[in-house]
Amino acid sequence: MSTAVSTPPTRLQCPICGSERFGDFRSRVNVRCSGCGSFERSRLLWLVLSQLELETTGRPFFHVAPEIGIAKLLHTRLGERYRAFDFSPDIYAKAKIPVGRLDLCADLAGMATGSVGGFCHVHVLEHVRCNAALVLQQINRVLAPGGYHVFGVPFWSRQYREDLSSELTDADRLARFGHEDHVRSFGDQDFGTMFGGAFEGMEAVPLTSLIDLPTAARCNIPPRALHVNNSHSVFIYRKPRG
């Protein structure tokens, strides 16, 4: 597998919708797909999901806060086993995909162990107002053997920070966590220390075993996205079959 790109690709293409056009977003240049609106992390997520054997467990695949383009592709691939969820499903009313309500803080504990074939969430944990490590642990519990847990978080600080207080203003949260509706900031230096225990017994799948640099470059994904602990990255874990 290649480890370097000697020359820039002559043609960029979104792996989700096939568009070859990309536009600027805020201060970032040429990062948003003009076809489906995807950013780097969504394009990387689809590259990952397209490589994984998601059908083998025969159980439902849960996709939380679904990216619309990816949701449509997964629904086509998995059929009725694909389940999209959000804490506020009404925001998907115009998306023409069925989205159910799931509260990661309250609903996981009541789900049967091994009942879900796969679980995907990207840039969701920074919003949940409960113990994030426990949420990860519960997701891994409900996974069926052979199932994948695929997720990403934004890294906005060196060390983990959290404040669940309802008294913080939007300005407070923006200053502390990088966004007005975030309740925590993940640290790129201590992520493993803070959350590694939630993945005890799980098999980590290296991102670079699925995606190489030329493929990432062709899909307009920066090389740093293939390394852990940056906000573009995707973590992949598999539950052993026993």
Short mmCIF file of C-alpha atoms in Angstrom, two decimals:
data_model
loop_
_atom_site.label_atom_id
_atom_site.label_comp_id
_atom_site.label_asym_id
_atom_site.label_seq_id
_atom_site.Cartn_x
_atom_site.Cartn_y
_atom_site.Cartn_z
CA MET A 1 0.00 0.00 0.00
CA SER A 2 1.41 3.39 -0.97
CA THR A 3 2.59 5.70 1.80
CA ALA A 4 3.22 8.89 -0.15
CA VAL A 5 1.86 11.00 -2.98
CA SER A 6 4.63 12.40 -5.17
CA THR A 7 2.41 14.60 -7.31
CA PRO A 8 -1.04 16.07 -6.71
CA PRO A 9 -3.92 14.22 -8.35
CA THR A 10 -5.13 15.75 -11.60
CA ARG A 11 -8.75 15.00 -10.83
CA LEU A 12 -10.68 15.27 -7.58
CA GLN A 13 -13.90 13.36 -7.08
CA CYS A 14 -16.30 13.02 -4.17
CA PRO A 15 -16.72 9.31 -3.31
CA ILE A 16 -20.26 9.92 -2.04
CA CYS A 17 -21.92 11.61 -5.01
CA GLY A 18 -19.26 11.56 -7.73
CA SER A 19 -19.04 15.34 -8.12
CA GLU A 20 -15.70 16.77 -9.26
CA ARG A 21 -16.46 20.29 -8.02
CA PHE A 22 -15.52 21.61 -4.58
CA GLY A 23 -16.12 24.98 -2.98
CA ASP A 24 -14.89 27.08 -0.08
CA PHE A 25 -16.51 27.08 3.35
CA ARG A 26 -15.92 30.02 5.65
CA SER A 27 -12.16 30.48 5.75
CA ARG A 28 -11.37 27.03 4.36
CA VAL A 29 -10.63 26.75 0.65
CA ASN A 30 -11.92 24.01 -1.67
CA VAL A 31 -13.18 21.70 1.11
CA ARG A 32 -16.93 21.28 0.52
CA CYS A 33 -18.34 19.07 -2.23
CA SER A 34 -20.58 21.13 -4.48
CA GLY A 35 -22.69 18.07 -5.27
CA CYS A 36 -23.68 16.68 -1.86
CA GLY A 37 -22.21 19.26 0.52
CA SER A 38 -19.87 16.77 2.18
CA PHE A 39 -16.75 17.79 4.06
CA GLU A 40 -13.52 15.85 4.47
CA ARG A 41 -14.64 13.74 7.42
CA SER A 42 -17.82 12.59 5.64
CA ARG A 43 -15.93 11.62 2.51
CA LEU A 44 -13.44 9.69 4.63
CA LEU A 45 -16.29 8.06 6.56
CA TRP A 46 -17.85 6.75 3.37
CA LEU A 47 -14.53 5.41 2.12
CA VAL A 48 -14.24 3.49 5.40
CA LEU A 49 -17.82 2.18 5.44
CA SER A 50 -17.58 1.07 1.83
CA GLN A 51 -14.59 -1.12 2.78
CA LEU A 52 -16.16 -2.84 5.78
CA GLU A 53 -18.29 -5.99 5.79
CA LEU A 54 -21.38 -4.48 7.38
CA GLU A 55 -23.81 -7.22 6.39
CA THR A 56 -22.22 -10.21 8.11
CA THR A 57 -24.01 -10.02 11.47
CA GLY A 58 -27.50 -9.83 9.99
CA ARG A 59 -28.41 -7.30 12.70
CA PRO A 60 -29.47 -3.64 12.25
CA PHE A 61 -26.83 -1.05 11.47
CA PHE A 62 -27.31 2.14 13.54
CA HIS A 63 -26.25 5.48 12.05
CA VAL A 64 -26.55 8.41 14.47
CA ALA A 65 -26.79 12.00 13.19
CA PRO A 66 -26.68 10.61 9.65
CA GLU A 67 -24.94 12.42 6.81
CA ILE A 68 -27.65 12.51 4.14
CA GLY A 69 -25.58 11.33 1.19
CA ILE A 70 -24.10 8.46 3.19
CA ALA A 71 -27.49 7.57 4.65
CA LYS A 72 -28.95 7.10 1.18
CA LEU A 73 -26.03 4.93 0.08
CA LEU A 74 -26.22 2.78 3.20
CA HIS A 75 -29.98 2.39 2.89
CA THR A 76 -29.54 1.18 -0.68
CA ARG A 77 -26.86 -1.25 0.43
CA LEU A 78 -28.37 -2.56 3.66
CA GLY A 79 -32.09 -2.16 3.04
CA GLU A 80 -34.27 -2.55 6.13
CA ARG A 81 -31.25 -3.31 8.30
CA TYR A 82 -30.15 0.32 7.98
CA ARG A 83 -31.50 2.47 10.84
CA ALA A 84 -30.90 6.22 11.00
CA PHE A 85 -31.29 8.05 14.32
CA ASP A 86 -30.91 11.47 15.87
CA PHE A 87 -31.75 13.11 19.17
CA SER A 88 -33.87 15.58 17.14
CA PRO A 89 -35.12 13.63 14.11
CA ASP A 90 -37.42 16.45 12.98
CA ILE A 91 -34.45 18.26 11.45
CA TYR A 92 -34.39 15.56 8.77
CA ALA A 93 -37.96 16.18 7.63
CA LYS A 94 -36.88 17.38 4.18
CA ALA A 95 -34.22 14.72 3.69
CA LYS A 96 -36.68 12.01 2.59
CA ILE A 97 -35.07 9.34 4.73
CA PRO A 98 -36.70 7.82 7.83
CA VAL A 99 -34.91 8.95 10.99
CA GLY A 100 -35.92 7.72 14.44
CA ARG A 101 -35.18 9.28 17.82
CA LEU A 102 -32.31 7.95 19.90
CA ASP A 103 -31.02 9.45 23.14
CA LEU A 104 -27.50 8.12 23.64
CA CYS A 105 -27.64 9.06 27.31
CA ALA A 106 -30.91 7.30 28.12
CA ASP A 107 -31.73 4.62 25.54
CA LEU A 108 -28.62 2.46 25.23
CA ALA A 109 -28.90 0.91 28.69
CA GLY A 110 -32.23 -0.63 27.77
CA MET A 111 -30.96 -2.27 24.59
CA ALA A 112 -30.04 -5.95 24.59
CA THR A 113 -26.38 -6.95 24.49
CA GLY A 114 -25.34 -7.97 20.98
CA SER A 115 -28.51 -6.65 19.34
CA VAL A 116 -26.92 -4.17 16.90
CA GLY A 117 -24.82 -5.20 13.91
CA GLY A 118 -22.94 -1.92 13.56
CA PHE A 119 -22.86 1.57 15.04
CA CYS A 120 -21.69 4.76 13.37
CA HIS A 121 -21.52 8.32 14.75
CA VAL A 122 -19.26 11.19 13.73
CA HIS A 123 -18.97 14.46 15.69
CA VAL A 124 -21.82 13.49 18.00
CA LEU A 125 -20.19 12.84 21.39
CA GLU A 126 -19.26 16.48 21.89
CA HIS A 127 -23.00 17.21 22.20
CA VAL A 128 -24.19 14.50 24.61
CA ARG A 129 -24.87 15.68 28.16
CA CYS A 130 -23.74 12.60 30.04
CA ASN A 131 -20.65 10.45 30.55
CA ALA A 132 -19.13 10.11 27.07
CA ALA A 133 -16.93 7.15 28.04
CA LEU A 134 -20.01 5.30 29.30
CA VAL A 135 -21.81 6.00 26.02
CA LEU A 136 -18.91 4.44 24.09
CA GLN A 137 -18.89 1.47 26.46
CA GLN A 138 -22.64 0.93 26.04
CA ILE A 139 -22.37 1.09 22.26
CA ASN A 140 -19.71 -1.59 22.36
CA ARG A 141 -21.89 -3.69 24.64
CA VAL A 142 -24.89 -3.68 22.30
CA LEU A 143 -22.73 -4.57 19.27
CA ALA A 144 -23.08 -8.11 17.99
CA PRO A 145 -19.88 -10.17 17.58
CA GLY A 146 -18.33 -9.20 14.26
CA GLY A 147 -19.97 -5.77 14.36
CA TYR A 148 -18.13 -2.52 13.76
CA HIS A 149 -18.12 0.66 15.84
CA VAL A 150 -17.12 3.54 13.56
CA PHE A 151 -16.90 7.06 14.95
CA GLY A 152 -15.11 10.40 14.96
CA VAL A 153 -14.79 13.29 17.38
CA PRO A 154 -13.46 16.83 17.03
CA PHE A 155 -10.11 17.49 18.68
CA TRP A 156 -10.02 21.09 19.81
CA SER A 157 -7.57 20.97 22.71
CA ARG A 158 -4.50 19.12 23.92
CA GLN A 159 -6.22 17.79 27.05
CA TYR A 160 -9.82 16.70 27.61
CA ARG A 161 -12.20 19.33 28.99
CA GLU A 162 -15.88 19.07 29.90
CA ASP A 163 -18.60 21.13 31.55
CA LEU A 164 -22.21 19.87 31.50
CA SER A 165 -23.56 22.86 33.40
CA SER A 166 -26.65 24.45 31.90
CA GLU A 167 -25.46 27.80 33.23
CA LEU A 168 -22.77 28.21 30.59
CA THR A 169 -23.66 30.70 27.87
CA ASP A 170 -23.15 30.11 24.15
CA ALA A 171 -20.16 32.43 24.35
CA ASP A 172 -18.72 30.36 27.20
CA ARG A 173 -19.04 27.14 25.21
CA LEU A 174 -17.59 28.71 22.09
CA ALA A 175 -14.54 29.85 24.05
CA ARG A 176 -14.06 26.60 25.97
CA PHE A 177 -15.03 23.97 23.44
CA GLY A 178 -14.95 25.63 20.02
CA HIS A 179 -18.70 25.66 19.37
CA GLU A 180 -21.80 27.10 21.00
CA ASP A 181 -23.53 23.76 21.54
CA HIS A 182 -20.58 21.58 22.59
CA VAL A 183 -20.28 20.40 26.17
CA ARG A 184 -16.75 18.97 25.91
CA SER A 185 -13.50 19.26 24.04
CA PHE A 186 -11.52 16.13 23.21
CA GLY A 187 -7.77 16.27 23.76
CA ASP A 188 -5.46 14.91 21.10
CA GLN A 189 -2.88 14.04 23.76
CA ASP A 190 -5.02 12.19 26.29
CA PHE A 191 -7.85 10.68 24.22
CA GLY A 192 -6.54 7.14 24.71
CA THR A 193 -6.13 7.66 28.43
CA MET A 194 -9.62 9.09 28.84
CA PHE A 195 -11.53 6.70 26.57
CA GLY A 196 -9.35 3.68 25.84
CA GLY A 197 -10.99 1.66 28.61
CA ALA A 198 -14.34 1.75 26.78
CA PHE A 199 -12.79 -0.37 24.03
CA GLU A 200 -11.36 -3.13 26.17
CA GLY A 201 -11.72 -6.40 24.28
CA MET A 202 -12.41 -4.66 20.97
CA GLU A 203 -10.15 -4.97 17.92
CA ALA A 204 -8.84 -1.67 16.56
CA VAL A 205 -8.76 -1.44 12.75
CA PRO A 206 -6.04 0.95 11.55
CA LEU A 207 -7.44 3.58 9.21
CA THR A 208 -4.41 3.21 6.95
CA SER A 209 -5.20 -0.48 6.44
CA LEU A 210 -8.35 0.58 4.58
CA ILE A 211 -7.43 3.88 2.89
CA ASP A 212 -4.14 4.90 1.27
CA LEU A 213 -2.86 8.40 0.63
CA PRO A 214 -3.51 8.47 -3.13
CA THR A 215 -7.15 7.49 -2.57
CA ALA A 216 -7.56 10.13 0.11
CA ALA A 217 -5.97 12.78 -2.10
CA ARG A 218 -8.22 11.89 -5.02
CA CYS A 219 -11.26 12.32 -2.76
CA ASN A 220 -10.01 15.71 -1.54
CA ILE A 221 -9.15 14.45 1.94
CA PRO A 222 -5.98 15.87 3.54
CA PRO A 223 -3.18 13.41 4.41
CA ARG A 224 -3.42 14.25 8.12
CA ALA A 225 -6.92 12.75 8.16
CA LEU A 226 -5.37 9.28 7.97
CA HIS A 227 -3.67 9.74 11.33
CA VAL A 228 -5.54 9.42 14.61
CA ASN A 229 -6.37 12.29 16.92
CA ASN A 230 -7.31 14.99 14.45
CA SER A 231 -10.80 16.24 13.70
CA HIS A 232 -11.03 14.66 10.25
CA SER A 233 -10.13 11.18 11.45
CA VAL A 234 -12.34 8.13 11.82
CA PHE A 235 -11.84 5.45 14.47
CA ILE A 236 -12.77 1.86 13.62
CA TYR A 237 -13.26 -0.95 16.13
CA ARG A 238 -14.57 -4.46 15.60
CA LYS A 239 -16.11 -6.70 18.22
CA PRO A 240 -14.46 -10.14 18.13
CA ARG A 241 -16.60 -13.11 17.26
CA GLY A 242 -15.50 -14.93 20.38
#
